[in-house]
PDB file of N, CA and C in Angstrom:
ATOM      1  N   THR A 961      -5.995 -10.218 -10.959  1.00 84.00           N
ATOM      2  CA  THR A 961      -5.870  -8.533 -10.569  1.00 84.00           C
ATOM      3  C   THR A 961      -7.046  -8.464 -10.142  1.00 84.00           C
ATOM      4  N   TYR A 962      -8.156  -9.499 -10.291  1.00 90.00           N
ATOM      5  CA  TYR A 962      -9.283  -8.461 -10.457  1.00 90.00           C
ATOM      6  C   TYR A 962      -9.907  -9.304  -8.940  1.00 90.00           C
ATOM      7  N   PRO A 963     -10.194  -8.430  -8.339  1.00 92.00           N
ATOM      8  CA  PRO A 963     -11.926  -7.082  -8.409  1.00 92.00           C
ATOM      9  C   PRO A 963     -10.295  -6.058  -8.518  1.00 92.00           C
ATOM     10  N   ALA A 964      -9.238  -5.587  -8.090  1.00 90.00           N
ATOM     11  CA  ALA A 964      -7.843  -5.022  -7.633  1.00 90.00           C
ATOM     12  C   ALA A 964      -7.842  -4.051  -8.734  1.00 90.00           C
ATOM     13  N   ALA A 965      -8.286  -4.321  -9.992  1.00 92.00           N
ATOM     14  CA  ALA A 965      -7.818  -3.712 -11.524  1.00 92.00           C
ATOM     15  C   ALA A 965      -9.110  -2.794 -11.695  1.00 92.00           C
ATOM     16  N   TYR A 966     -10.135  -3.654 -11.143  1.00 95.00           N
ATOM     17  CA  TYR A 966     -11.409  -2.159 -11.485  1.00 95.00           C
ATOM     18  C   TYR A 966     -10.883  -0.828 -10.963  1.00 95.00           C
ATOM     19  N   PRO A 967     -11.213   0.033 -11.846  1.00 91.00           N
ATOM     20  CA  PRO A 967     -11.084   1.729 -11.847  1.00 91.00           C
ATOM     21  C   PRO A 967     -11.326   2.352 -10.542  1.00 91.00           C
ATOM     22  N   GLU A 968     -12.860   1.559  -9.692  1.00 92.00           N
ATOM     23  CA  GLU A 968     -12.404   2.345  -8.308  1.00 92.00           C
ATOM     24  C   GLU A 968     -11.900   1.716  -7.259  1.00 92.00           C
ATOM     25  N   VAL A 969     -11.770   0.657  -7.384  1.00 94.00           N
ATOM     26  CA  VAL A 969     -10.523   0.137  -6.216  1.00 94.00           C
ATOM     27  C   VAL A 969      -9.699   0.108  -6.095  1.00 94.00           C
ATOM     28  N   VAL A 970      -9.075   0.661  -4.649  1.00 95.00           N
ATOM     29  CA  VAL A 970      -7.575   0.935  -4.640  1.00 95.00           C
ATOM     30  C   VAL A 970      -6.911  -0.078  -4.521  1.00 95.00           C
ATOM     31  N   ALA A 971      -6.256  -0.238  -5.530  1.00 95.00           N
ATOM     32  CA  ALA A 971      -5.523  -1.589  -5.501  1.00 95.00           C
ATOM     33  C   ALA A 971      -3.891  -0.881  -4.306  1.00 95.00           C
ATOM     34  N   VAL A 972      -3.671  -2.342  -3.764  1.00 96.00           N
ATOM     35  CA  VAL A 972      -2.565  -2.108  -2.559  1.00 96.00           C
ATOM     36  C   VAL A 972      -1.502  -3.067  -3.056  1.00 96.00           C
ATOM     37  N   THR A 973      -0.483  -2.947  -2.754  1.00 95.00           N
ATOM     38  CA  THR A 973       0.506  -3.490  -2.628  1.00 95.00           C
ATOM     39  C   THR A 973       1.902  -3.070  -1.919  1.00 95.00           C
ATOM     40  N   ALA A 974       2.839  -4.022  -1.228  1.00 95.00           N
ATOM     41  CA  ALA A 974       3.407  -3.595  -0.052  1.00 95.00           C
ATOM     42  C   ALA A 974       4.665  -3.800  -0.392  1.00 95.00           C
ATOM     43  N   GLY A 975       5.750  -2.393   0.738  1.00 93.00           N
ATOM     44  CA  GLY A 975       6.433  -2.213   0.427  1.00 93.00           C
ATOM     45  C   GLY A 975       7.716  -2.491   1.134  1.00 93.00           C
ATOM     46  N   ASP A 976       8.793  -2.072   0.836  1.00 89.00           N
ATOM     47  CA  ASP A 976       9.668  -2.475   1.895  1.00 89.00           C
ATOM     48  C   ASP A 976      10.191  -1.625   2.448  1.00 89.00           C
ATOM     49  N   LYS A 977      11.166  -1.837   3.554  1.00 84.00           N
ATOM     50  CA  LYS A 977      11.679  -0.535   4.495  1.00 84.00           C
ATOM     51  C   LYS A 977      12.559   0.791   3.692  1.00 84.00           C
ATOM     52  N   ARG A 978      13.343   0.341   1.927  1.00 86.00           N
ATOM     53  CA  ARG A 978      13.266   1.273   1.659  1.00 86.00           C
ATOM     54  C   ARG A 978      12.579   1.914   0.052  1.00 86.00           C
ATOM     55  N   GLY A 979      10.909   1.350   0.776  1.00 86.00           N
ATOM     56  CA  GLY A 979      10.915   2.014  -0.487  1.00 86.00           C
ATOM     57  C   GLY A 979       9.962   1.284  -1.665  1.00 86.00           C
ATOM     58  N   ASN A 980      10.622  -0.141  -1.972  1.00 89.00           N
ATOM     59  CA  ASN A 980      10.661  -0.330  -3.208  1.00 89.00           C
ATOM     60  C   ASN A 980       8.996  -1.301  -3.064  1.00 89.00           C
ATOM     61  N   ILE A 981       9.200  -1.506  -3.946  1.00 91.00           N
ATOM     62  CA  ILE A 981       7.854  -2.642  -3.912  1.00 91.00           C
ATOM     63  C   ILE A 981       8.180  -4.279  -3.568  1.00 91.00           C
ATOM     64  N   ALA A 982       7.698  -5.310  -2.547  1.00 92.00           N
ATOM     65  CA  ALA A 982       8.979  -5.511  -1.759  1.00 92.00           C
ATOM     66  C   ALA A 982       8.551  -7.282  -2.503  1.00 92.00           C
ATOM     67  N   PRO A 983       9.250  -8.000  -3.291  1.00 90.00           N
ATOM     68  CA  PRO A 983       9.809  -8.631  -3.734  1.00 90.00           C
ATOM     69  C   PRO A 983       8.914  -9.961  -3.850  1.00 90.00           C
ATOM     70  N   TYR A 984       8.370 -10.249  -2.464  1.00 90.00           N
ATOM     71  CA  TYR A 984       6.613 -10.868  -2.697  1.00 90.00           C
ATOM     72  C   TYR A 984       5.509 -10.506  -3.387  1.00 90.00           C
ATOM     73  N   ALA A 985       5.627  -9.169  -3.425  1.00 92.00           N
ATOM     74  CA  ALA A 985       4.271  -7.675  -3.486  1.00 92.00           C
ATOM     75  C   ALA A 985       3.380  -8.377  -5.282  1.00 92.00           C
ATOM     76  N   ASN A 986       2.363  -8.257  -4.886  1.00 88.00           N
ATOM     77  CA  ASN A 986       1.671  -7.750  -6.154  1.00 88.00           C
ATOM     78  C   ASN A 986       2.417  -6.530  -7.037  1.00 88.00           C
ATOM     79  N   ARG A 987       2.166  -6.535  -8.971  1.00 89.00           N
ATOM     80  CA  ARG A 987       2.990  -5.494  -8.894  1.00 89.00           C
ATOM     81  C   ARG A 987       2.510  -5.829 -10.582  1.00 89.00           C
ATOM     82  N   GLY A 988       1.436  -4.578 -10.479  1.00 91.00           N
ATOM     83  CA  GLY A 988       1.109  -4.528 -12.369  1.00 91.00           C
ATOM     84  C   GLY A 988       0.858  -2.524 -12.588  1.00 91.00           C
ATOM     85  N   SER A 989       0.225  -3.042 -13.816  1.00 91.00           N
ATOM     86  CA  SER A 989       0.066  -1.253 -13.847  1.00 91.00           C
ATOM     87  C   SER A 989      -1.725  -0.722 -13.403  1.00 91.00           C
ATOM     88  N   PHE A 990      -2.458  -1.949 -12.867  1.00 93.00           N
ATOM     89  CA  PHE A 990      -2.965  -1.532 -12.204  1.00 93.00           C
ATOM     90  C   PHE A 990      -3.161  -1.274 -10.213  1.00 93.00           C
ATOM     91  N   VAL A 991      -1.845  -1.980 -10.167  1.00 94.00           N
ATOM     92  CA  VAL A 991      -1.235  -1.273  -8.102  1.00 94.00           C
ATOM     93  C   VAL A 991      -1.045   0.768  -8.217  1.00 94.00           C
ATOM     94  N   ASP A 992      -2.297   0.975  -6.998  1.00 95.00           N
ATOM     95  CA  ASP A 992      -2.264   2.448  -6.831  1.00 95.00           C
ATOM     96  C   ASP A 992      -1.672   2.764  -5.748  1.00 95.00           C
ATOM     97  N   VAL A 993      -1.112   2.230  -4.371  1.00 96.00           N
ATOM     98  CA  VAL A 993      -0.535   2.370  -3.613  1.00 96.00           C
ATOM     99  C   VAL A 993      -0.012   1.248  -2.926  1.00 96.00           C
ATOM    100  N   MET A 994       1.397   1.743  -2.263  1.00 96.00           N
ATOM    101  CA  MET A 994       1.768   0.703  -1.820  1.00 96.00           C
ATOM    102  C   MET A 994       1.939   0.814   0.436  1.00 96.00           C
ATOM    103  N   ALA A 995       1.989   0.197   0.659  1.00 95.00           N
ATOM    104  CA  ALA A 995       2.228   0.772   2.037  1.00 95.00           C
ATOM    105  C   ALA A 995       3.228  -0.509   3.248  1.00 95.00           C
ATOM    106  N   PRO A 996       3.975  -0.463   3.705  1.00 92.00           N
ATOM    107  CA  PRO A 996       4.215  -1.134   4.733  1.00 92.00           C
ATOM    108  C   PRO A 996       3.809  -3.101   4.524  1.00 92.00           C
ATOM    109  N   GLY A 997       4.615  -3.321   3.936  1.00 90.00           N
ATOM    110  CA  GLY A 997       4.758  -5.347   3.561  1.00 90.00           C
ATOM    111  C   GLY A 997       5.306  -5.533   5.491  1.00 90.00           C
ATOM    112  N   VAL A 998       5.263  -5.711   6.244  1.00 87.00           N
ATOM    113  CA  VAL A 998       5.020  -6.713   7.390  1.00 87.00           C
ATOM    114  C   VAL A 998       4.990  -5.794   9.256  1.00 87.00           C
ATOM    115  N   SER A 999       4.285  -6.298   8.996  1.00 83.00           N
ATOM    116  CA  SER A 999       3.700  -5.025  11.112  1.00 83.00           C
ATOM    117  C   SER A 999       3.660  -6.740  12.242  1.00 83.00           C
ATOM    118  N   LEU A1000       4.040  -6.734  13.048  1.00 85.00           N
ATOM    119  CA  LEU A1000       4.066  -7.004  14.011  1.00 85.00           C
ATOM    120  C   LEU A1000       2.296  -6.819  14.515  1.00 85.00           C
ATOM    121  N   VAL A1001       1.934  -7.710  14.971  1.00 85.00           N
ATOM    122  CA  VAL A1001      -0.084  -7.621  15.693  1.00 85.00           C
ATOM    123  C   VAL A1001       0.357  -8.719  17.241  1.00 85.00           C
ATOM    124  N   GLN A1002       0.115  -7.844  18.273  1.00 90.00           N
ATOM    125  CA  GLN A1002      -0.166  -8.244  19.833  1.00 90.00           C
ATOM    126  C   GLN A1002      -2.251  -8.963  18.957  1.00 90.00           C
ATOM    127  N   TYR A1003      -2.019 -10.250  19.926  1.00 92.00           N
ATOM    128  CA  TYR A1003      -2.998 -11.143  20.138  1.00 92.00           C
ATOM    129  C   TYR A1003      -3.030 -11.864  20.757  1.00 92.00           C
ATOM    130  N   ASP A1004      -3.771 -12.268  21.838  1.00 95.00           N
ATOM    131  CA  ASP A1004      -3.767 -13.320  23.328  1.00 95.00           C
ATOM    132  C   ASP A1004      -2.404 -13.258  23.913  1.00 95.00           C
ATOM    133  N   GLY A1005      -1.300 -11.962  24.462  1.00 95.00           N
ATOM    134  CA  GLY A1005      -0.636 -11.670  24.549  1.00 95.00           C
ATOM    135  C   GLY A1005       0.681 -12.232  23.742  1.00 95.00           C
ATOM    136  N   GLN A1006       0.611 -12.428  22.704  1.00 95.00           N
ATOM    137  CA  GLN A1006       1.671 -13.329  22.197  1.00 95.00           C
ATOM    138  C   GLN A1006       1.567 -11.852  20.830  1.00 95.00           C
ATOM    139  N   SER A1007       3.036 -12.027  20.099  1.00 94.00           N
ATOM    140  CA  SER A1007       3.196 -11.355  19.090  1.00 94.00           C
ATOM    141  C   SER A1007       3.521 -12.040  17.876  1.00 94.00           C
ATOM    142  N   PHE A1008       3.181 -11.691  16.732  1.00 92.00           N
ATOM    143  CA  PHE A1008       3.034 -12.057  15.565  1.00 92.00           C
ATOM    144  C   PHE A1008       3.554 -11.148  14.696  1.00 92.00           C
ATOM    145  N   LEU A1009       4.308 -11.894  13.457  1.00 90.00           N
ATOM    146  CA  LEU A1009       5.327 -11.282  12.498  1.00 90.00           C
ATOM    147  C   LEU A1009       4.346 -11.503  11.330  1.00 90.00           C
ATOM    148  N   VAL A1010       3.038 -10.602  11.012  1.00 88.00           N
ATOM    149  CA  VAL A1010       2.513 -10.739   9.381  1.00 88.00           C
ATOM    150  C   VAL A1010       3.823 -10.245   8.221  1.00 88.00           C
ATOM    151  N   SER A1011       3.320 -10.499   7.056  1.00 88.00           N
ATOM    152  CA  SER A1011       3.622  -9.713   5.883  1.00 88.00           C
ATOM    153  C   SER A1011       3.620 -10.298   4.717  1.00 88.00           C
ATOM    154  N   GLY A1012       3.673  -9.847   3.477  1.00 88.00           N
ATOM    155  CA  GLY A1012       2.413  -9.366   2.803  1.00 88.00           C
ATOM    156  C   GLY A1012       1.937  -8.796   2.676  1.00 88.00           C
ATOM    157  N   THR A1013       0.668  -8.481   1.263  1.00 90.00           N
ATOM    158  CA  THR A1013       0.315  -7.635   1.136  1.00 90.00           C
ATOM    159  C   THR A1013      -1.120  -7.583   1.360  1.00 90.00           C
ATOM    160  N   SER A1014      -1.518  -8.561   2.628  1.00 89.00           N
ATOM    161  CA  SER A1014      -3.003  -8.335   3.072  1.00 89.00           C
ATOM    162  C   SER A1014      -2.002  -7.466   4.199  1.00 89.00           C
ATOM    163  N   ALA A1015      -1.074  -7.516   4.945  1.00 90.00           N
ATOM    164  CA  ALA A1015      -0.741  -6.404   5.481  1.00 90.00           C
ATOM    165  C   ALA A1015      -0.676  -5.172   5.803  1.00 90.00           C
ATOM    166  N   SER A1016      -0.567  -5.345   4.252  1.00 94.00           N
ATOM    167  CA  SER A1016      -0.158  -3.720   3.589  1.00 94.00           C
ATOM    168  C   SER A1016      -1.531  -3.614   3.034  1.00 94.00           C
ATOM    169  N   THR A1017      -2.653  -4.497   3.495  1.00 93.00           N
ATOM    170  CA  THR A1017      -3.715  -3.823   2.661  1.00 93.00           C
ATOM    171  C   THR A1017      -4.872  -3.193   4.467  1.00 93.00           C
ATOM    172  N   ALA A1018      -4.910  -4.232   5.569  1.00 92.00           N
ATOM    173  CA  ALA A1018      -4.838  -3.856   6.733  1.00 92.00           C
ATOM    174  C   ALA A1018      -4.267  -2.536   7.211  1.00 92.00           C
ATOM    175  N   TYR A1019      -3.036  -2.365   6.750  1.00 93.00           N
ATOM    176  CA  TYR A1019      -2.639  -0.862   7.242  1.00 93.00           C
ATOM    177  C   TYR A1019      -3.567  -0.102   6.618  1.00 93.00           C
ATOM    178  N   VAL A1020      -3.896   0.161   5.343  1.00 96.00           N
ATOM    179  CA  VAL A1020      -4.254   1.483   3.979  1.00 96.00           C
ATOM    180  C   VAL A1020      -5.825   1.351   4.674  1.00 96.00           C
ATOM    181  N   SER A1021      -6.193   0.101   4.901  1.00 95.00           N
ATOM    182  CA  SER A1021      -7.766   0.047   5.325  1.00 95.00           C
ATOM    183  C   SER A1021      -7.973   0.630   7.153  1.00 95.00           C
ATOM    184  N   GLY A1022      -6.994   1.068   7.721  1.00 95.00           N
ATOM    185  CA  GLY A1022      -6.498   1.838   8.652  1.00 95.00           C
ATOM    186  C   GLY A1022      -6.437   2.953   9.318  1.00 95.00           C
ATOM    187  N   THR A1023      -6.069   3.290   7.440  1.00 94.00           N
ATOM    188  CA  THR A1023      -5.142   4.732   7.737  1.00 94.00           C
ATOM    189  C   THR A1023      -6.965   5.606   7.381  1.00 94.00           C
ATOM    190  N   ALA A1024      -7.589   5.096   5.910  1.00 95.00           N
ATOM    191  CA  ALA A1024      -9.000   5.097   5.229  1.00 95.00           C
ATOM    192  C   ALA A1024      -9.874   5.681   6.648  1.00 95.00           C
ATOM    193  N   ALA A1025     -10.017   4.765   7.947  1.00 96.00           N
ATOM    194  CA  ALA A1025     -10.606   4.742   8.688  1.00 96.00           C
ATOM    195  C   ALA A1025     -10.595   5.814   9.435  1.00 96.00           C
ATOM    196  N   GLY A1026      -9.544   6.172  10.412  1.00 96.00           N
ATOM    197  CA  GLY A1026      -9.096   6.876  10.662  1.00 96.00           C
ATOM    198  C   GLY A1026      -8.412   8.367  10.348  1.00 96.00           C
ATOM    199  N   TYR A1027      -9.430   8.669   8.382  1.00 93.00           N
ATOM    200  CA  TYR A1027      -9.078   9.454   8.163  1.00 93.00           C
ATOM    201  C   TYR A1027     -11.181  10.177   7.908  1.00 93.00           C
ATOM    202  N   ARG A1028     -11.326   8.794   8.011  1.00 96.00           N
ATOM    203  CA  ARG A1028     -13.099   9.135   8.336  1.00 96.00           C
ATOM    204  C   ARG A1028     -13.670   8.922   9.377  1.00 96.00           C
ATOM    205  N   ALA A1029     -12.849   9.099  10.288  1.00 97.00           N
ATOM    206  CA  ALA A1029     -13.061   9.102  11.773  1.00 97.00           C
ATOM    207  C   ALA A1029     -12.826  10.638  11.976  1.00 97.00           C
ATOM    208  N   GLY A1030     -12.097  11.182  11.210  1.00 96.00           N
ATOM    209  CA  GLY A1030     -11.545  12.378  11.652  1.00 96.00           C
ATOM    210  C   GLY A1030     -12.531  13.206  10.783  1.00 96.00           C
ATOM    211  N   GLY A1031     -13.712  13.375  10.152  1.00 96.00           N
ATOM    212  CA  GLY A1031     -14.817  13.863   9.905  1.00 96.00           C
ATOM    213  C   GLY A1031     -14.493  14.079   8.591  1.00 96.00           C
ATOM    214  N   LYS A1032     -13.733  13.881   7.568  1.00 96.00           N
ATOM    215  CA  LYS A1032     -13.331  13.352   5.903  1.00 96.00           C
ATOM    216  C   LYS A1032     -14.627  12.780   5.171  1.00 96.00           C
ATOM    217  N   SER A1033     -14.848  12.731   4.003  1.00 96.00           N
ATOM    218  CA  SER A1033     -16.245  11.947   3.379  1.00 96.00           C
ATOM    219  C   SER A1033     -14.531  10.974   2.740  1.00 96.00           C
ATOM    220  N   THR A1034     -15.690  10.046   2.376  1.00 94.00           N
ATOM    221  CA  THR A1034     -14.783   8.449   1.705  1.00 94.00           C
ATOM    222  C   THR A1034     -13.858   9.169   0.661  1.00 94.00           C
ATOM    223  N   ALA A1035     -14.529  10.629  -0.341  1.00 94.00           N
ATOM    224  CA  ALA A1035     -13.805  10.701  -1.470  1.00 94.00           C
ATOM    225  C   ALA A1035     -12.690  11.586  -1.079  1.00 94.00           C
ATOM    226  N   GLN A1036     -12.576  12.173  -0.143  1.00 96.00           N
ATOM    227  CA  GLN A1036     -11.627  12.473   0.905  1.00 96.00           C
ATOM    228  C   GLN A1036      -9.962  11.413   1.171  1.00 96.00           C
ATOM    229  N   ALA A1037     -10.858  10.997   1.928  1.00 94.00           N
ATOM    230  CA  ALA A1037     -10.278   9.524   2.340  1.00 94.00           C
ATOM    231  C   ALA A1037      -9.084   9.252   1.302  1.00 94.00           C
ATOM    232  N   GLU A1038      -9.951   8.774   0.787  1.00 95.00           N
ATOM    233  CA  GLU A1038     -10.002   8.423  -1.259  1.00 95.00           C
ATOM    234  C   GLU A1038      -8.614   8.820  -1.830  1.00 95.00           C
ATOM    235  N   GLN A1039      -8.546   9.925  -1.306  1.00 95.00           N
ATOM    236  CA  GLN A1039      -8.400  10.985  -2.276  1.00 95.00           C
ATOM    237  C   GLN A1039      -6.722  10.807  -1.463  1.00 95.00           C
ATOM    238  N   TYR A1040      -6.552  11.283  -0.215  1.00 95.00           N
ATOM    239  CA  TYR A1040      -5.549  11.495   0.417  1.00 95.00           C
ATOM    240  C   TYR A1040      -4.568  10.755   0.627  1.00 95.00           C
ATOM    241  N   ILE A1041      -5.168   8.552   0.067  1.00 95.00           N
ATOM    242  CA  ILE A1041      -4.570   8.350  -0.285  1.00 95.00           C
ATOM    243  C   ILE A1041      -4.480   7.576  -1.152  1.00 95.00           C
ATOM    244  N   ARG A1042      -3.946   7.802  -2.365  1.00 94.00           N
ATOM    245  CA  ARG A1042      -3.644   7.360  -3.208  1.00 94.00           C
ATOM    246  C   ARG A1042      -3.069   9.270  -3.634  1.00 94.00           C
ATOM    247  N   GLU A1043      -2.763   9.592  -3.310  1.00 94.00           N
ATOM    248  CA  GLU A1043      -1.572  10.885  -3.175  1.00 94.00           C
ATOM    249  C   GLU A1043      -0.587  10.423  -2.105  1.00 94.00           C
ATOM    250  N   THR A1044      -1.143   9.807  -0.714  1.00 93.00           N
ATOM    251  CA  THR A1044       0.336  10.401   0.235  1.00 93.00           C
ATOM    252  C   THR A1044       0.958   8.659  -0.016  1.00 93.00           C
ATOM    253  N   LEU A1045       0.873   7.789  -0.569  1.00 94.00           N
ATOM    254  CA  LEU A1045       0.792   6.520  -1.114  1.00 94.00           C
ATOM    255  C   LEU A1045       0.826   6.082  -2.519  1.00 94.00           C
ATOM    256  N   ALA A1046       0.910   6.982  -3.477  1.00 93.00           N
ATOM    257  CA  ALA A1046       0.934   6.221  -4.210  1.00 93.00           C
ATOM    258  C   ALA A1046       2.431   5.341  -4.833  1.00 93.00           C
ATOM    259  N   VAL A1047       2.171   4.236  -5.562  1.00 89.00           N
ATOM    260  CA  VAL A1047       2.883   3.719  -5.287  1.00 89.00           C
ATOM    261  C   VAL A1047       4.095   4.691  -6.905  1.00 89.00           C
ATOM    262  N   LYS A1048       5.728   4.990  -6.353  1.00 79.00           N
ATOM    263  CA  LYS A1048       6.179   5.774  -7.222  1.00 79.00           C
ATOM    264  C   LYS A1048       6.982   5.050  -8.323  1.00 79.00           C
ATOM    265  N   PRO A1049       7.617   4.979  -9.457  1.00 72.00           N
ATOM    266  CA  PRO A1049       8.300   4.216 -10.336  1.00 72.00           C
ATOM    267  C   PRO A1049       9.829   4.761  -9.479  1.00 72.00           C
ATOM    268  N   PRO A1050       9.795   3.838 -10.239  1.00 67.00           N
ATOM    269  CA  PRO A1050      11.841   3.276  -9.692  1.00 67.00           C
ATOM    270  C   PRO A1050      12.444   3.935  -9.822  1.00 67.00           C
ATOM    271  N   PRO A1051      14.146   4.768  -9.422  1.00 70.00           N
ATOM    272  CA  PRO A1051      14.842   5.749 -10.403  1.00 70.00           C
ATOM    273  C   PRO A1051      15.026   5.192 -11.361  1.00 70.00           C
ATOM    274  N   LYS A1052      15.338   5.838 -12.189  1.00 74.00           N
ATOM    275  CA  LYS A1052      15.787   5.739 -13.369  1.00 74.00           C
ATOM    276  C   LYS A1052      17.478   5.565 -12.937  1.00 74.00           C
ATOM    277  N   PRO A1053      18.088   4.513 -13.642  1.00 76.00           N
ATOM    278  CA  PRO A1053      20.192   4.244 -12.986  1.00 76.00           C
ATOM    279  C   PRO A1053      20.804   5.903 -14.569  1.00 76.00           C
ATOM    280  N   PRO A1054      21.116   5.706 -13.674  1.00 79.00           N
ATOM    281  CA  PRO A1054      22.390   6.918 -14.938  1.00 79.00           C
ATOM    282  C   PRO A1054      22.734   7.180 -15.651  1.00 79.00           C
ATOM    283  N   ILE A1055      22.777   8.110 -16.848  1.00 83.00           N
ATOM    284  CA  ILE A1055      22.886   7.836 -17.830  1.00 83.00           C
ATOM    285  C   ILE A1055      25.005   7.856 -18.029  1.00 83.00           C
ATOM    286  N   ARG A1056      25.144   7.222 -18.489  1.00 80.00           N
ATOM    287  CA  ARG A1056      27.210   7.334 -18.771  1.00 80.00           C
ATOM    288  C   ARG A1056      26.960   7.151 -20.133  1.00 80.00           C
ATOM    289  N   PRO A1057      28.065   7.964 -20.053  1.00 74.00           N
ATOM    290  CA  PRO A1057      28.374   8.400 -21.685  1.00 74.00           C
ATOM    291  C   PRO A1057      29.535   7.408 -22.114  1.00 74.00           C
TER     292      PRO A1057
END
């Protein structure tokens, strides 16, 4: 869980297509944000399917880089990521009488 669990680190996990934490992904109270856990990567004329938290972390890193390239500070980029990609708690099942 460390170094991801340090408070100054943005801990990333992988999400599935329904917006839930993927079954294979890291989970725990230290996880801050979730991003797509599957990416199609083009390299040397071939396509590769990449899945896991590594793909998610690349997505978040690219988002931060794009935000910074737009003139925002590191703190603003971090705040944007933490707010827009925050892990949402799963919905509670309905209470039945």
